[in-house]
């Protein structure tokens, strides 16, 4: 391990697995396919949000525009990360495994963090353009969302560089990131609870779905962050290809849930609110 640390430094554990034992055909291809699926879903969802902008009243369309921004950002950066994975590992015919390439770029989860740095504030702002806050101040909630969202991503980004070389720093930075995360959960719960007040019954149902989805999907991120240690159950990260595959799957499920499905539920809630306010896109289309 000391020799690998000297060679790879603060690289993420995916590179350590690739340098130490490499990946079987199944593990490598599963990771590649999952990463490809991630950006492909974002591209498909981009079309959905563009085509459904006019199905909600103008006052709610900012939320749809933010969904479009999120999809473009996610597509581009996840596409780069997918290429980063396939470019960093090279097939070794002698061992019949995919090994970390000599002289190639290292695999880096930093692309995901760059994506989240753009997307997380947008995702948190989105719901503020759909619900009506009955007690909280819009600007205050928006600023708190931005502060905690940015703080969560930046501290997590720093922490992930120490997941092999310094477990203590890895967990310390992860803990700080979690504090911001808990604050976001509290704020989101407040926003949804206030947003349900006076909303049409169907819109209230979708807002309830959003809270369940938000809580579930965002809880996956700390799980993926801790994946090397969840598989080792010790003070050292697991040099396991299955931990790598599990992390890629977990991050992809979390991204699709927290961005695509979340955005769809927000669109559905906005459509119901639009109808309650007299804006019925389907009737307008039929009249034409």
XYZ file of C-alpha atoms in Angstrom:
288
model
C 0.000 0.000 0.000
C 2.820 2.431 0.822
C 4.254 1.998 -2.658
C 0.854 2.711 -4.220
C 0.393 5.797 -2.041
C 3.795 7.084 -3.118
C 2.837 6.513 -6.764
C -0.783 7.723 -6.740
C -0.894 10.177 -3.847
C -4.343 11.668 -3.222
C -5.987 9.875 -6.134
C -9.391 8.327 -5.452
C -9.597 4.662 -4.541
C -10.858 3.698 -8.017
C -7.306 4.300 -9.236
C -5.797 2.276 -6.412
C -7.965 -0.698 -7.324
C -6.989 -0.266 -10.965
C -3.288 -0.153 -10.105
C -3.308 -2.972 -7.548
C -5.582 -5.670 -8.963
C -7.363 -4.149 -11.923
C -10.942 -4.782 -12.994
C -12.568 -7.842 -14.447
C -14.430 -7.469 -17.732
C -17.768 -7.445 -15.891
C -16.777 -4.809 -13.319
C -15.189 -2.527 -15.910
C -18.097 -2.762 -18.362
C -20.751 -2.366 -15.657
C -19.074 0.860 -14.555
C -18.734 2.086 -18.136
C -22.362 1.303 -18.939
C -23.703 2.908 -15.776
C -21.709 6.080 -16.425
C -22.999 6.145 -20.005
C -26.569 5.654 -18.807
C -26.152 8.628 -16.464
C -25.428 11.195 -19.148
C -27.844 9.614 -21.655
C -30.743 10.025 -19.203
C -29.793 13.685 -18.702
C -29.943 14.285 -22.451
C -33.348 12.604 -22.745
C -34.663 14.596 -19.775
C -33.388 17.808 -21.368
C -35.825 17.270 -24.244
C -38.668 16.624 -21.790
C -38.117 19.854 -19.866
C -37.764 21.916 -23.053
C -40.981 20.488 -24.494
C -43.013 20.924 -21.295
C -42.091 24.534 -20.477
C -45.332 25.875 -21.943
C -47.504 23.363 -20.067
C -47.202 25.508 -16.929
C -48.219 29.099 -16.329
C -45.523 31.731 -17.003
C -44.940 32.351 -13.276
C -43.762 28.740 -12.841
C -41.560 28.498 -15.925
C -38.382 29.579 -14.159
C -38.383 26.169 -12.488
C -38.481 24.464 -15.887
C -35.692 26.702 -17.183
C -33.549 25.729 -14.203
C -34.239 22.057 -14.993
C -32.924 22.677 -18.503
C -29.763 24.272 -17.084
C -29.282 21.329 -14.729
C -29.686 18.797 -17.547
C -27.179 20.568 -19.811
C -24.619 20.806 -17.011
C -25.125 17.197 -15.928
C -24.964 15.867 -19.476
C -21.701 17.638 -20.313
C -19.819 16.852 -17.119
C -21.062 13.255 -16.791
C -20.104 12.707 -20.428
C -16.586 13.901 -19.607
C -16.446 11.628 -16.569
C -17.580 8.619 -18.596
C -14.748 9.266 -21.040
C -12.403 9.759 -18.098
C -13.216 6.234 -16.880
C -12.679 4.545 -20.235
C -9.541 6.584 -20.875
C -7.878 5.880 -17.531
C -8.104 2.062 -17.689
C -6.379 -0.083 -20.315
C -7.067 -3.746 -21.032
C -4.153 -6.020 -20.123
C -4.318 -9.216 -22.182
C -1.895 -11.069 -19.921
C -4.008 -10.705 -16.780
C -7.306 -10.384 -18.661
C -8.090 -7.329 -16.562
C -8.449 -3.588 -17.065
C -5.553 -1.891 -15.308
C -4.739 1.724 -14.573
C -2.935 2.974 -17.662
C 0.700 3.986 -17.431
C 0.929 7.699 -18.148
C -2.823 8.097 -18.692
C -5.052 10.498 -16.815
C -6.221 9.210 -13.449
C -9.904 8.646 -12.876
C -11.340 11.575 -10.930
C -14.680 11.951 -9.178
C -14.030 15.681 -9.168
C -16.105 15.981 -12.338
C -19.167 15.012 -10.341
C -18.398 17.654 -7.731
C -18.007 20.316 -10.409
C -21.384 19.262 -11.768
C -22.980 19.397 -8.317
C -21.461 22.816 -7.644
C -23.537 24.088 -10.568
C -26.592 21.884 -10.127
C -27.222 21.787 -6.377
C -28.064 25.506 -5.997
C -30.244 25.288 -9.125
C -32.100 22.231 -7.808
C -32.723 23.902 -4.466
C -33.840 27.173 -6.071
C -36.253 25.366 -8.408
C -38.860 24.534 -5.827
C -38.956 28.156 -4.651
C -40.414 29.122 -8.047
C -43.215 26.565 -7.710
C -44.422 26.795 -4.108
C -45.675 29.828 -2.230
C -43.910 30.403 1.083
C -46.454 31.341 3.737
C -44.101 32.059 6.636
C -40.500 32.095 5.447
C -38.786 34.851 3.487
C -37.960 33.903 -0.110
C -34.590 35.670 -0.179
C -33.536 34.223 3.167
C -34.354 30.640 2.153
C -32.679 31.129 -1.238
C -29.482 32.455 0.368
C -29.417 29.654 2.934
C -29.894 27.080 0.164
C -26.983 28.593 -1.757
C -24.705 28.810 1.298
C -25.308 25.282 2.565
C -25.438 23.747 -0.905
C -22.105 25.270 -1.881
C -20.559 24.462 1.496
C -21.671 20.844 1.260
C -20.142 20.337 -2.196
C -16.860 22.185 -1.557
C -16.119 20.341 1.703
C -17.065 16.999 0.143
C -14.815 17.782 -2.821
C -11.864 18.396 -0.504
C -12.585 15.295 1.568
C -12.690 12.864 -1.346
C -9.008 13.497 -2.091
C -8.069 11.924 1.269
C -10.112 8.731 1.086
C -6.963 6.597 0.814
C -4.069 8.710 2.081
C -5.697 10.145 5.227
C -8.920 8.497 6.458
C -9.067 10.984 9.360
C -9.230 13.989 7.048
C -11.618 12.100 4.774
C -14.095 11.612 7.630
C -13.577 15.093 9.102
C -14.344 16.829 5.817
C -17.207 14.387 5.221
C -18.653 15.256 8.638
C -18.490 18.990 7.905
C -20.200 18.371 4.559
C -22.913 16.394 6.366
C -23.686 19.343 8.643
C -24.491 21.460 5.591
C -26.510 18.523 4.219
C -28.653 18.278 7.364
C -29.354 22.011 7.187
C -30.546 21.603 3.587
C -32.900 18.791 4.616
C -34.399 20.974 7.354
C -34.892 23.868 4.930
C -36.435 21.648 2.239
C -38.869 20.126 4.731
C -39.943 23.622 5.767
C -40.359 24.791 2.172
C -42.480 21.786 1.190
C -44.638 22.002 4.323
C -45.358 25.669 3.660
C -45.849 25.016 -0.043
C -48.601 22.498 0.624
C -50.704 25.126 2.391
C -53.387 26.292 -0.027
C -52.075 24.196 -2.917
C -54.520 22.043 -4.953
C -54.877 18.452 -3.663
C -52.982 16.905 -6.597
C -50.188 19.454 -6.226
C -49.976 18.608 -2.521
C -49.628 14.940 -3.462
C -46.738 15.689 -5.822
C -45.048 17.865 -3.201
C -45.287 14.937 -0.793
C -43.644 12.722 -3.389
C -40.914 15.323 -3.818
C -40.023 15.269 -0.124
C -39.832 11.453 -0.067
C -37.770 11.419 -3.257
C -35.524 14.252 -2.075
C -34.782 12.575 1.249
C -34.118 9.161 -0.334
C -32.019 10.353 -3.284
C -29.884 12.801 -1.321
C -29.150 10.183 1.350
C -27.495 8.093 -1.372
C -24.702 10.633 -1.823
C -23.064 10.219 1.608
C -23.409 6.460 1.112
C -21.474 6.666 -2.163
C -18.892 8.944 -0.542
C -18.306 6.335 2.180
C -18.428 3.339 -0.179
C -14.721 2.357 0.134
C -15.177 1.995 3.895
C -18.627 0.410 3.774
C -17.052 -2.505 1.911
C -14.002 -2.769 4.182
C -15.602 -2.178 7.602
C -12.165 -1.164 8.826
C -9.887 1.866 9.120
C -8.605 1.331 5.579
C -10.572 1.600 2.329
C -11.482 -1.588 0.508
C -9.431 -2.319 -2.587
C -12.537 -3.913 -4.087
C -13.827 -3.620 -7.638
C -17.341 -4.227 -6.317
C -17.032 -1.126 -4.131
C -16.169 0.836 -7.269
C -19.135 -0.564 -9.214
C -21.433 0.056 -6.230
C -20.261 3.671 -6.025
C -20.882 4.299 -9.731
C -24.359 2.768 -9.517
C -25.220 4.680 -6.340
C -24.077 8.028 -7.718
C -25.970 7.444 -10.984
C -29.208 6.444 -9.246
C -28.875 9.466 -6.967
C -28.245 11.848 -9.870
C -31.163 10.566 -11.942
C -33.517 10.640 -8.946
C -32.490 14.008 -7.531
C -32.382 15.804 -10.884
C -34.617 14.143 -13.449
C -37.429 12.612 -11.375
C -37.364 15.572 -8.976
C -37.735 17.970 -11.910
C -40.605 15.945 -13.379
C -42.499 15.997 -10.083
C -41.969 19.758 -9.857
C -43.361 20.135 -13.393
C -46.403 18.033 -12.502
C -47.014 20.081 -9.348
C -46.681 23.320 -11.347
C -49.153 22.007 -13.934
C -51.729 21.344 -11.222
C -51.208 24.788 -9.709
C -51.488 26.339 -13.164
C -54.811 24.595 -13.766
C -56.122 25.781 -10.384
C -55.261 29.336 -11.432
C -57.066 29.008 -14.766
C -54.113 28.122 -16.992
C -55.029 24.828 -18.671
C -52.532 24.141 -21.439
C -54.398 21.069 -22.728
C -57.624 23.031 -23.189
C -55.730 25.863 -24.875
C -54.100 23.402 -27.297
C -57.449 21.790 -28.123
C -58.982 25.209 -28.754
C -56.308 25.895 -31.345
